[in-house]
Amino acid sequence: MCVPQKPQRLACREERKRGREPQPPPWSTRVGNMDEKSNKLLLALVMLFLFAVIVLQYVCPGTECQLLRLHAFSSPVPDPYRSEDESSARFVPRYNFTRSDLLRKVDFDIKGDDLIVFLHIQKTGGTTFGRHLVRNIQLEQPCECRVGQKKCTCHRPGKRETWLFSRFSTGWSCGLHADWTELTSCVPSVVDGKRDSRLRPSRWRIFQILDAASKDKRGSPNTNAVANSPSSTKARNTSKSGKNFYYITILRDPVSRYLSEWRHVQRGATWKASLHVCDGRPPTSEELPSCYTGDDWSGCPLKEFMDCPYNLANNRQVRMLSDLTLVGCYNLSVMPEKQRNKVLLESAKSNLKHMAFFGLTEFQRKTQYLFEKTFNMNFILPFTQYNTTRASSVEISEEIQKRIEGLNFLDMELYSYAKDLFLQRYQFMRQKDHQEARRKRQEQRRFLKGRLLQTHFLSQGQGQSQNLNQNQSQNPNPNANQNLTQNLTQNLTQNLVQNLTQSSSQKENRESPKHNPGKEQNDSTSNGANDYIGSVEKWR
């Protein structure tokens, strides 16, 4: 058979005219034709690949899209609660906390009389977290937030009462950025006396409320030393009407917070409306002098900001979280400075530890996780970690950073304590979740095993009953049939008991940990807590 090339066709015609069958083309010619076809196909594929590359580069320039797609197909889904700064892998606990310190799960009754009180410290990311509380929580009756209004209406389901005490729900009801001393004295009186839209009292009414609340605890700092005990803290978390108050707050790295406050003051912020009420009265001008003259301190350089000895930005977080009545409020002559600093730091640590919840600005996803586990309230959208802030854009030398750390040495110690407690609580709660998930998987396996055994013995029983029917038809003797039935029933019962005994013994051998004789085991939660606290001891 001839190939379709023109010279070959002419040769074929000549062969047919002479009466002979045309010969096929030589092997080299056929190989050359095949190579030509493969070359054309290869060229077409190369052109198609180049066209696809050009289109992909036009749609998604660079290699980001391709790398993201490859990563999505090649790697598993990452843990959404992984450390934002990857520090949890090298986290070594410094403090030995008890199980009650690590376990944070309150029975918050939003339909009852419970109230969340948000202590908002300046420049700690509290505004972002406060918006999450009113706009980003899954609730039976969500907060009503209108465009153009700063406050939202957060009512309990079926009631015209608020469940949240914060700037975005009740406004500054106890003064602008009220601290621990002000809130614990003001909130119970305000909530018991006012409701809903009438919750915000006038300025003179705030002083009257705080003065009445402080009459029972006035005295010298030495006699008020027990005011910071856990029992006293618990007493402050309730009101006369029986309402439960759950205090929460957000902390931030002291250097970043200090620089952020300086930039905010540089733009004109003053917080002149802050009351700083302690022991029923605000501080005098001699007790708390001003760092600037005029309306504000806008445009101040960083050196001038650091040089003012009365700057409330210094150790702000310790001052706002401690009980100032223990040190005579803002009167610095009550006790030596060293003793005063020690009392303030210990008070801030104790109040922070006994709070229902606190978060860290540097750990947004962990903050979200611990809040959800503490109050059993889930957020709609995940928190976002912003690594670029106004403070991060400020370039300072190592000398200036050390000076800022020296001005905020109490905040540095408090933040180190808070970060250690925060990360230990996170690890404890995550381990508790893993134990709960493992327990549910074990229950599912036991259930499936039981169904499997039930199906197996039913099938065996049906097979043996068929054999019994056949034996009955073949053997008309009723006594023999009765004996055969009894034997079959006993065999089935013995097999069932033996299999169940073996499976239960194997399950106990797998699940029950080895322990010393004479010691009783606690439940799975307490075992997990003991294991975790034991691992903390090993780390230390």
XYZ file of C-alpha atoms in Angstrom:
540
model
C 0.000 0.000 0.000
C 1.370 3.431 -0.961
C 1.745 6.421 1.253
C -0.010 9.650 0.272
C 3.083 11.690 -0.810
C 2.994 12.920 -4.410
C 6.215 11.195 -5.649
C 5.029 7.940 -4.167
C 1.619 8.256 -5.887
C 3.244 8.731 -9.281
C 5.400 5.666 -8.690
C 2.334 3.643 -7.768
C 0.551 4.614 -10.999
C 3.528 3.572 -13.111
C 3.639 0.208 -11.363
C -0.071 -0.378 -11.993
C 0.296 0.450 -15.699
C 2.976 -2.205 -16.027
C 0.688 -4.712 -14.270
C 2.728 -5.101 -11.169
C 1.736 -4.516 -7.504
C 3.407 -1.359 -6.134
C 5.992 -1.928 -3.405
C 5.689 -0.147 -0.003
C 8.093 2.719 0.697
C 11.342 1.910 2.404
C 11.591 1.805 6.258
C 13.632 5.025 6.459
C 10.911 6.948 4.660
C 8.236 5.724 7.076
C 10.399 6.552 10.093
C 10.964 10.024 8.763
C 7.247 10.556 8.332
C 6.603 9.440 11.930
C 9.306 11.757 13.252
C 7.765 14.643 11.347
C 4.350 13.944 12.912
C 5.785 13.683 16.447
C 7.718 16.904 15.977
C 4.551 18.718 14.965
C 2.679 17.330 17.983
C 5.501 18.287 20.326
C 5.603 21.782 18.883
C 1.859 22.137 19.411
C 2.163 21.056 23.051
C 5.014 23.496 23.671
C 3.023 26.348 22.156
C 0.004 25.424 24.301
C 2.142 25.350 27.461
C 3.664 28.755 26.671
C 0.218 30.190 26.049
C -1.030 28.844 29.419
C 2.001 30.316 31.221
C 1.400 33.729 29.620
C -2.278 33.679 30.617
C -1.440 32.613 34.188
C 1.154 35.349 34.536
C -1.367 37.891 33.295
C -4.086 36.733 35.708
C -1.801 36.224 38.727
C 1.634 37.876 38.354
C 4.449 36.442 40.365
C 4.502 33.050 42.056
C 2.275 33.742 45.039
C -0.873 32.173 43.609
C 0.930 29.088 42.390
C 2.713 28.602 45.705
C -0.504 29.049 47.641
C -2.275 26.445 45.489
C 0.590 23.997 45.799
C 0.689 24.538 49.562
C -3.055 23.996 49.818
C -2.834 20.658 48.013
C 0.395 19.407 49.571
C 0.118 20.378 53.259
C -2.599 19.642 55.815
C -4.813 22.366 57.293
C -2.781 24.250 59.936
C -3.949 24.612 63.487
C -5.931 27.892 63.642
C -4.838 28.415 67.258
C -1.138 28.020 66.537
C 0.956 30.671 68.225
C 0.887 33.950 66.337
C 4.588 34.525 66.972
C 5.567 30.812 67.139
C 6.670 31.234 70.761
C 4.558 28.419 72.208
C 7.001 25.827 70.837
C 9.735 27.245 73.044
C 7.466 28.352 75.892
C 8.847 27.351 79.295
C 6.563 28.119 82.282
C 8.064 30.159 85.091
C 5.223 30.110 87.623
C 3.561 27.166 89.328
C -0.187 27.715 89.054
C -2.835 25.457 90.534
C -5.586 23.754 88.569
C -8.141 26.329 89.761
C -5.875 29.090 88.404
C -5.642 27.447 84.992
C -9.233 26.255 84.594
C -11.389 29.172 83.504
C -14.984 28.187 82.764
C -17.706 30.324 84.326
C -21.386 29.523 84.321
C -22.414 32.770 82.660
C -26.194 33.093 82.554
C -27.052 35.708 79.956
C -30.777 35.234 80.646
C -30.332 35.772 84.384
C -28.521 38.522 86.273
C -24.893 37.910 85.253
C -22.935 40.853 83.856
C -19.611 41.048 81.974
C -17.617 44.141 82.999
C -14.873 45.194 80.597
C -11.932 47.073 82.152
C -10.538 49.015 79.190
C -6.883 50.070 79.521
C -5.693 52.670 77.033
C -3.833 51.493 73.913
C -4.074 47.761 74.606
C -6.373 46.893 71.708
C -9.437 47.195 73.907
C -11.413 49.108 71.268
C -11.069 46.239 68.787
C -11.978 43.655 71.431
C -14.914 45.782 72.622
C -16.313 45.854 69.088
C -16.012 42.061 68.928
C -18.166 41.835 72.059
C -21.055 43.815 70.562
C -20.813 42.891 66.865
C -19.166 39.477 66.543
C -20.785 37.109 69.084
C -23.395 34.495 68.244
C -26.321 35.347 70.521
C -29.977 34.435 70.719
C -30.676 38.175 70.767
C -27.726 39.988 69.109
C -26.753 43.519 70.046
C -28.434 46.255 68.023
C -25.763 48.520 66.550
C -26.903 51.458 64.433
C -24.766 53.259 61.896
C -23.301 56.483 63.263
C -23.777 55.555 66.918
C -20.907 54.445 69.147
C -23.051 52.507 71.610
C -25.051 49.372 70.903
C -28.083 47.993 72.715
C -27.201 44.610 74.218
C -30.309 43.267 75.957
C -30.808 39.875 77.528
C -33.210 37.535 75.704
C -36.716 38.558 76.685
C -35.571 41.377 79.000
C -34.720 45.050 78.691
C -31.534 44.663 80.704
C -27.963 44.735 79.505
C -25.571 41.804 79.969
C -22.445 43.805 79.047
C -20.883 46.761 80.885
C -18.481 48.424 78.429
C -17.975 51.635 76.486
C -19.809 50.184 73.468
C -22.885 49.109 75.435
C -23.305 51.402 78.463
C -20.821 54.165 77.660
C -18.367 55.477 80.262
C -20.832 54.943 83.111
C -18.104 55.002 85.795
C -15.870 57.578 84.136
C -13.536 57.572 81.153
C -11.276 54.488 81.235
C -12.227 53.624 84.809
C -9.670 51.459 86.594
C -10.126 48.472 88.923
C -10.577 50.676 92.006
C -13.280 52.736 90.326
C -15.142 49.878 88.648
C -15.389 47.604 91.686
C -16.855 50.484 93.682
C -19.040 52.000 90.989
C -20.493 49.124 88.950
C -22.563 47.435 91.713
C -24.124 50.725 92.772
C -24.803 51.871 89.217
C -26.325 48.558 88.116
C -28.474 48.245 91.234
C -29.747 51.813 90.913
C -29.999 52.296 87.151
C -31.220 50.163 84.234
C -30.735 50.190 80.468
C -30.822 53.682 78.925
C -30.784 55.277 82.386
C -27.597 53.440 83.279
C -25.297 56.408 82.725
C -25.433 58.784 85.706
C -24.221 62.341 85.779
C -20.727 63.344 86.904
C -21.781 64.442 90.385
C -23.816 61.255 90.769
C -20.667 59.177 90.062
C -18.829 60.888 92.920
C -21.821 60.311 95.206
C -21.971 56.609 94.308
C -18.235 56.100 94.759
C -18.195 57.967 98.037
C -21.046 55.858 99.419
C -19.411 52.643 98.239
C -16.054 53.532 99.782
C -17.351 54.323 103.287
C -17.270 50.659 104.292
C -13.659 50.158 103.299
C -12.030 53.427 104.396
C -9.093 53.188 106.725
C -5.334 53.052 106.761
C -3.472 51.027 104.103
C -2.385 48.483 106.687
C -5.947 47.759 107.827
C -7.072 47.446 104.209
C -4.480 44.820 103.379
C -7.105 42.067 103.372
C -9.143 43.878 100.733
C -7.176 42.173 98.026
C -7.678 38.648 99.308
C -9.603 36.171 97.148
C -12.595 36.332 99.459
C -12.736 40.105 99.183
C -12.361 39.888 95.417
C -15.259 37.448 95.322
C -17.363 39.805 97.411
C -16.728 42.625 94.956
C -17.910 40.405 92.110
C -21.478 40.424 93.423
C -23.997 43.134 94.169
C -26.633 43.554 96.858
C -29.312 42.301 94.461
C -27.330 39.094 93.833
C -25.974 39.971 90.393
C -22.720 38.290 89.407
C -20.034 40.484 87.841
C -17.373 38.914 85.615
C -14.473 41.313 85.065
C -12.396 41.009 81.893
C -9.536 43.026 80.394
C -6.862 43.074 77.682
C -3.116 43.563 78.264
C -0.319 44.497 75.869
C 3.453 44.476 75.704
C 4.498 47.500 77.852
C 6.980 49.003 75.373
C 4.546 48.829 72.447
C 1.704 50.160 74.589
C 3.855 53.054 75.874
C 4.914 54.094 72.370
C 1.332 53.831 71.141
C 0.123 56.093 73.962
C 2.869 58.618 73.190
C 1.794 58.745 69.544
C -1.827 59.137 70.649
C -0.981 61.976 73.029
C 1.176 63.544 70.324
C -1.940 63.740 68.134
C -3.882 65.589 70.860
C -5.351 62.964 73.216
C -5.589 64.023 76.879
C -8.245 61.827 78.613
C -9.114 64.847 80.773
C -12.530 63.327 81.467
C -10.953 60.511 83.486
C -12.005 60.809 87.126
C -9.282 58.781 88.904
C -11.632 58.502 91.872
C -10.147 56.588 94.797
C -11.534 56.251 98.286
C -14.493 58.462 97.351
C -12.572 61.446 95.897
C -10.415 62.388 92.894
C -6.722 63.262 93.397
C -5.738 66.858 94.060
C -3.483 68.854 91.734
C -0.643 68.377 94.233
C -1.119 64.612 94.287
C -1.381 64.329 90.497
C 0.266 67.314 88.739
C -0.133 67.822 85.006
C 2.726 67.149 82.611
C 1.825 69.992 80.246
C 0.360 73.488 80.200
C -2.404 74.386 77.826
C -5.240 72.422 76.332
C -3.254 69.348 75.320
C 0.222 67.901 74.865
C 0.129 67.593 71.096
C 3.414 67.503 69.243
C 5.475 66.516 72.292
C 8.718 64.666 71.507
C 9.377 61.251 72.999
C 12.100 62.547 75.320
C 9.750 65.122 76.855
C 7.082 62.433 77.211
C 9.506 60.220 79.125
C 10.948 63.010 81.287
C 7.669 63.863 83.054
C 7.693 62.084 86.469
C 3.900 62.423 86.832
C 3.081 60.796 83.490
C 0.264 58.290 84.017
C 1.547 56.321 81.035
C 4.310 54.954 83.264
C 3.212 51.576 84.671
C -0.351 52.295 83.602
C -1.422 48.646 83.475
C -0.314 47.920 87.053
C -1.958 51.082 88.360
C -5.259 50.380 86.595
C -5.409 46.737 87.722
C -4.428 47.198 91.378
C -6.418 48.290 94.403
C -5.170 51.829 94.964
C -6.759 52.064 98.405
C -4.027 49.715 99.659
C -1.382 52.419 99.103
C -3.346 55.528 100.030
C -4.540 56.200 96.451
C -2.451 58.941 94.798
C -0.879 60.213 98.010
C 2.782 59.211 97.591
C 3.696 60.167 101.157
C 1.737 57.325 102.768
C 4.503 54.731 102.395
C 7.991 54.430 100.879
C 8.172 54.122 97.099
C 9.693 50.633 97.175
C 6.965 49.286 99.429
C 4.297 51.040 97.394
C 5.521 49.465 94.152
C 5.584 46.013 95.729
C 2.016 46.342 97.054
C 0.716 47.631 93.705
C 2.374 44.835 91.727
C 1.108 42.065 94.007
C -2.373 43.559 94.007
C -2.428 43.771 90.194
C -1.255 40.155 89.870
C -3.876 38.910 92.309
C -6.718 40.827 90.663
C -5.630 39.689 87.215
C -5.422 36.040 88.271
C -8.883 36.090 89.858
C -10.536 37.860 86.913
C -12.934 35.766 84.890
C -10.860 36.367 81.758
C -8.018 38.409 80.334
C -6.460 38.393 76.888
C -3.227 39.552 75.280
C -3.048 41.809 72.240
C -0.151 39.802 70.814
C -2.232 36.569 70.810
C -5.534 37.369 69.116
C -6.581 33.827 68.187
C -5.693 32.443 71.613
C -7.589 35.318 73.213
C -10.628 34.390 71.143
C -10.266 30.704 72.043
C -9.981 31.295 75.813
C -12.913 33.712 75.851
C -15.109 31.206 74.005
C -14.125 28.412 76.392
C -14.567 30.603 79.482
C -18.031 31.992 78.732
C -19.311 29.319 76.305
C -19.994 32.081 73.761
C -18.688 31.731 70.199
C -17.596 34.479 67.837
C -18.889 34.623 64.285
C -15.634 35.649 62.588
C -12.096 34.803 63.737
C -9.897 37.478 65.284
C -7.206 39.023 63.106
C -3.614 39.469 64.251
C -2.288 42.886 63.174
C 1.494 42.884 63.286
C 1.807 46.428 61.868
C 0.696 49.181 64.251
C 1.619 52.803 64.919
C 3.917 51.658 67.695
C 5.703 49.177 65.433
C 6.431 51.951 62.938
C 8.386 53.921 65.570
C 12.105 53.224 65.302
C 13.894 53.605 68.617
C 17.417 52.846 69.702
C 18.331 50.166 72.186
C 19.096 52.822 74.779
C 15.632 54.385 74.494
C 13.998 50.966 74.675
C 15.855 50.183 77.885
C 14.763 53.505 79.343
C 11.120 52.800 78.449
C 11.418 49.394 80.092
C 12.866 51.086 83.182
C 9.985 53.570 83.345
C 7.543 50.663 83.054
C 9.380 48.092 85.164
C 6.217 47.186 87.062
C 4.304 46.682 83.820
C 7.159 44.549 82.487
C 6.929 42.258 85.501
C 3.132 42.122 85.310
C 3.141 41.340 81.588
C 5.668 38.530 82.076
C 3.410 37.070 84.780
C 0.283 37.537 82.637
C 1.852 35.962 79.540
C 2.970 32.927 81.519
C -0.485 32.460 83.029
C -2.181 33.087 79.675
C -0.137 30.498 77.759
C -0.476 27.926 80.545
C -4.246 28.383 80.514
C -4.265 27.971 76.748
C -2.251 24.752 76.864
C -4.350 23.418 79.734
C -7.622 24.074 77.907
C -6.311 22.608 74.666
C -5.200 19.452 76.453
C -8.610 19.267 78.100
C -10.261 19.505 74.666
C -8.050 16.717 73.330
C -8.987 14.492 76.265
C -12.673 15.170 75.671
C -12.328 14.367 71.970
C -10.461 11.141 72.807
C -13.176 10.165 75.285
C -15.880 10.687 72.647
C -13.944 8.586 70.149
C -13.637 5.780 72.701
C -17.375 5.915 73.364
C -18.086 5.706 69.639
C -15.773 2.710 69.281
C -17.462 0.961 72.202
C -20.862 1.641 70.655
C -19.761 0.276 67.276
C -18.258 -2.808 68.940
C -21.522 -3.439 70.745
C -23.516 -3.147 67.523
C -21.044 -5.427 65.781
C -21.317 -8.086 68.498
C -25.080 -7.793 68.495
C -25.229 -8.305 64.722
C -22.783 -11.220 64.940
C -24.746 -13.116 67.603
C -28.058 -12.435 65.890
C -26.703 -13.952 62.704
C -25.374 -16.937 64.666
C -28.726 -17.354 66.411
C -30.601 -17.272 63.107
C -28.268 -19.905 61.629
C -28.633 -22.212 64.616
C -32.414 -21.760 64.671
C -32.513 -22.865 61.040
C -30.506 -25.957 61.993
C -32.947 -26.563 64.830
C -35.909 -26.424 62.478
C -34.211 -28.865 60.148
C -33.493 -31.229 63.068
C -37.107 -30.968 64.187
C -38.328 -31.959 60.764
C -35.925 -34.878 60.641
C -36.287 -35.952 64.313
C -39.919 -36.147 65.488
C -38.901 -36.888 69.111
C -39.954 -33.775 71.187
C -37.647 -34.574 74.103
C -34.612 -34.703 71.831
C -35.634 -31.390 70.207
C -36.075 -29.814 73.640
C -32.613 -30.971 74.741
C -31.097 -29.656 71.513
C -32.750 -26.265 72.037
C -31.441 -26.026 75.587
C -27.938 -26.942 74.456
C -27.986 -24.312 71.726
C -29.246 -21.629 74.137
C -26.549 -22.453 76.671
C -23.844 -22.367 73.982
C -25.024 -18.962 72.732
C -25.136 -17.551 76.260
C -21.669 -18.847 77.121
C -20.190 -17.470 73.885
C -21.812 -14.079 74.457
C -20.586 -13.813 78.055
C -17.091 -14.948 77.114
C -16.774 -12.455 74.240
C -18.101 -9.561 76.294
C -15.724 -10.428 79.158
C -12.723 -10.591 76.850
C -13.604 -7.305 75.107
C -14.159 -5.477 78.404
C -10.902 -6.801 79.865
C -8.962 -5.781 76.755
C -10.581 -2.335 76.838
C -9.662 -1.860 80.500
C -6.084 -2.934 79.835
C -5.820 -0.395 77.019
C -7.540 2.536 78.693
C -6.692 2.284 82.384
C -3.242 3.772 83.194
C -0.890 2.031 85.575
C -1.063 3.309 89.108
C 0.269 2.398 92.486
C -1.913 0.181 94.685
C -3.841 1.980 97.379
C -4.320 5.156 95.300
C -7.649 6.099 93.791
C -7.946 7.551 90.326
C -9.801 10.777 89.684
C -11.922 11.516 86.650
C -10.426 12.147 83.207
C -10.405 15.902 83.672
C -8.510 15.845 86.935
C -6.068 13.278 85.513
C -5.422 15.618 82.594
C -4.875 18.517 84.975
C -2.441 16.516 87.112
C -0.557 15.365 84.023
C -0.346 18.911 82.762
C 0.807 20.348 86.106
C 3.312 17.500 86.339
C 4.638 18.402 82.915
C 4.958 22.001 84.078
C 7.112 20.788 86.968
C 9.324 18.914 84.500
C 9.699 22.030 82.343
C 10.679 24.100 85.326
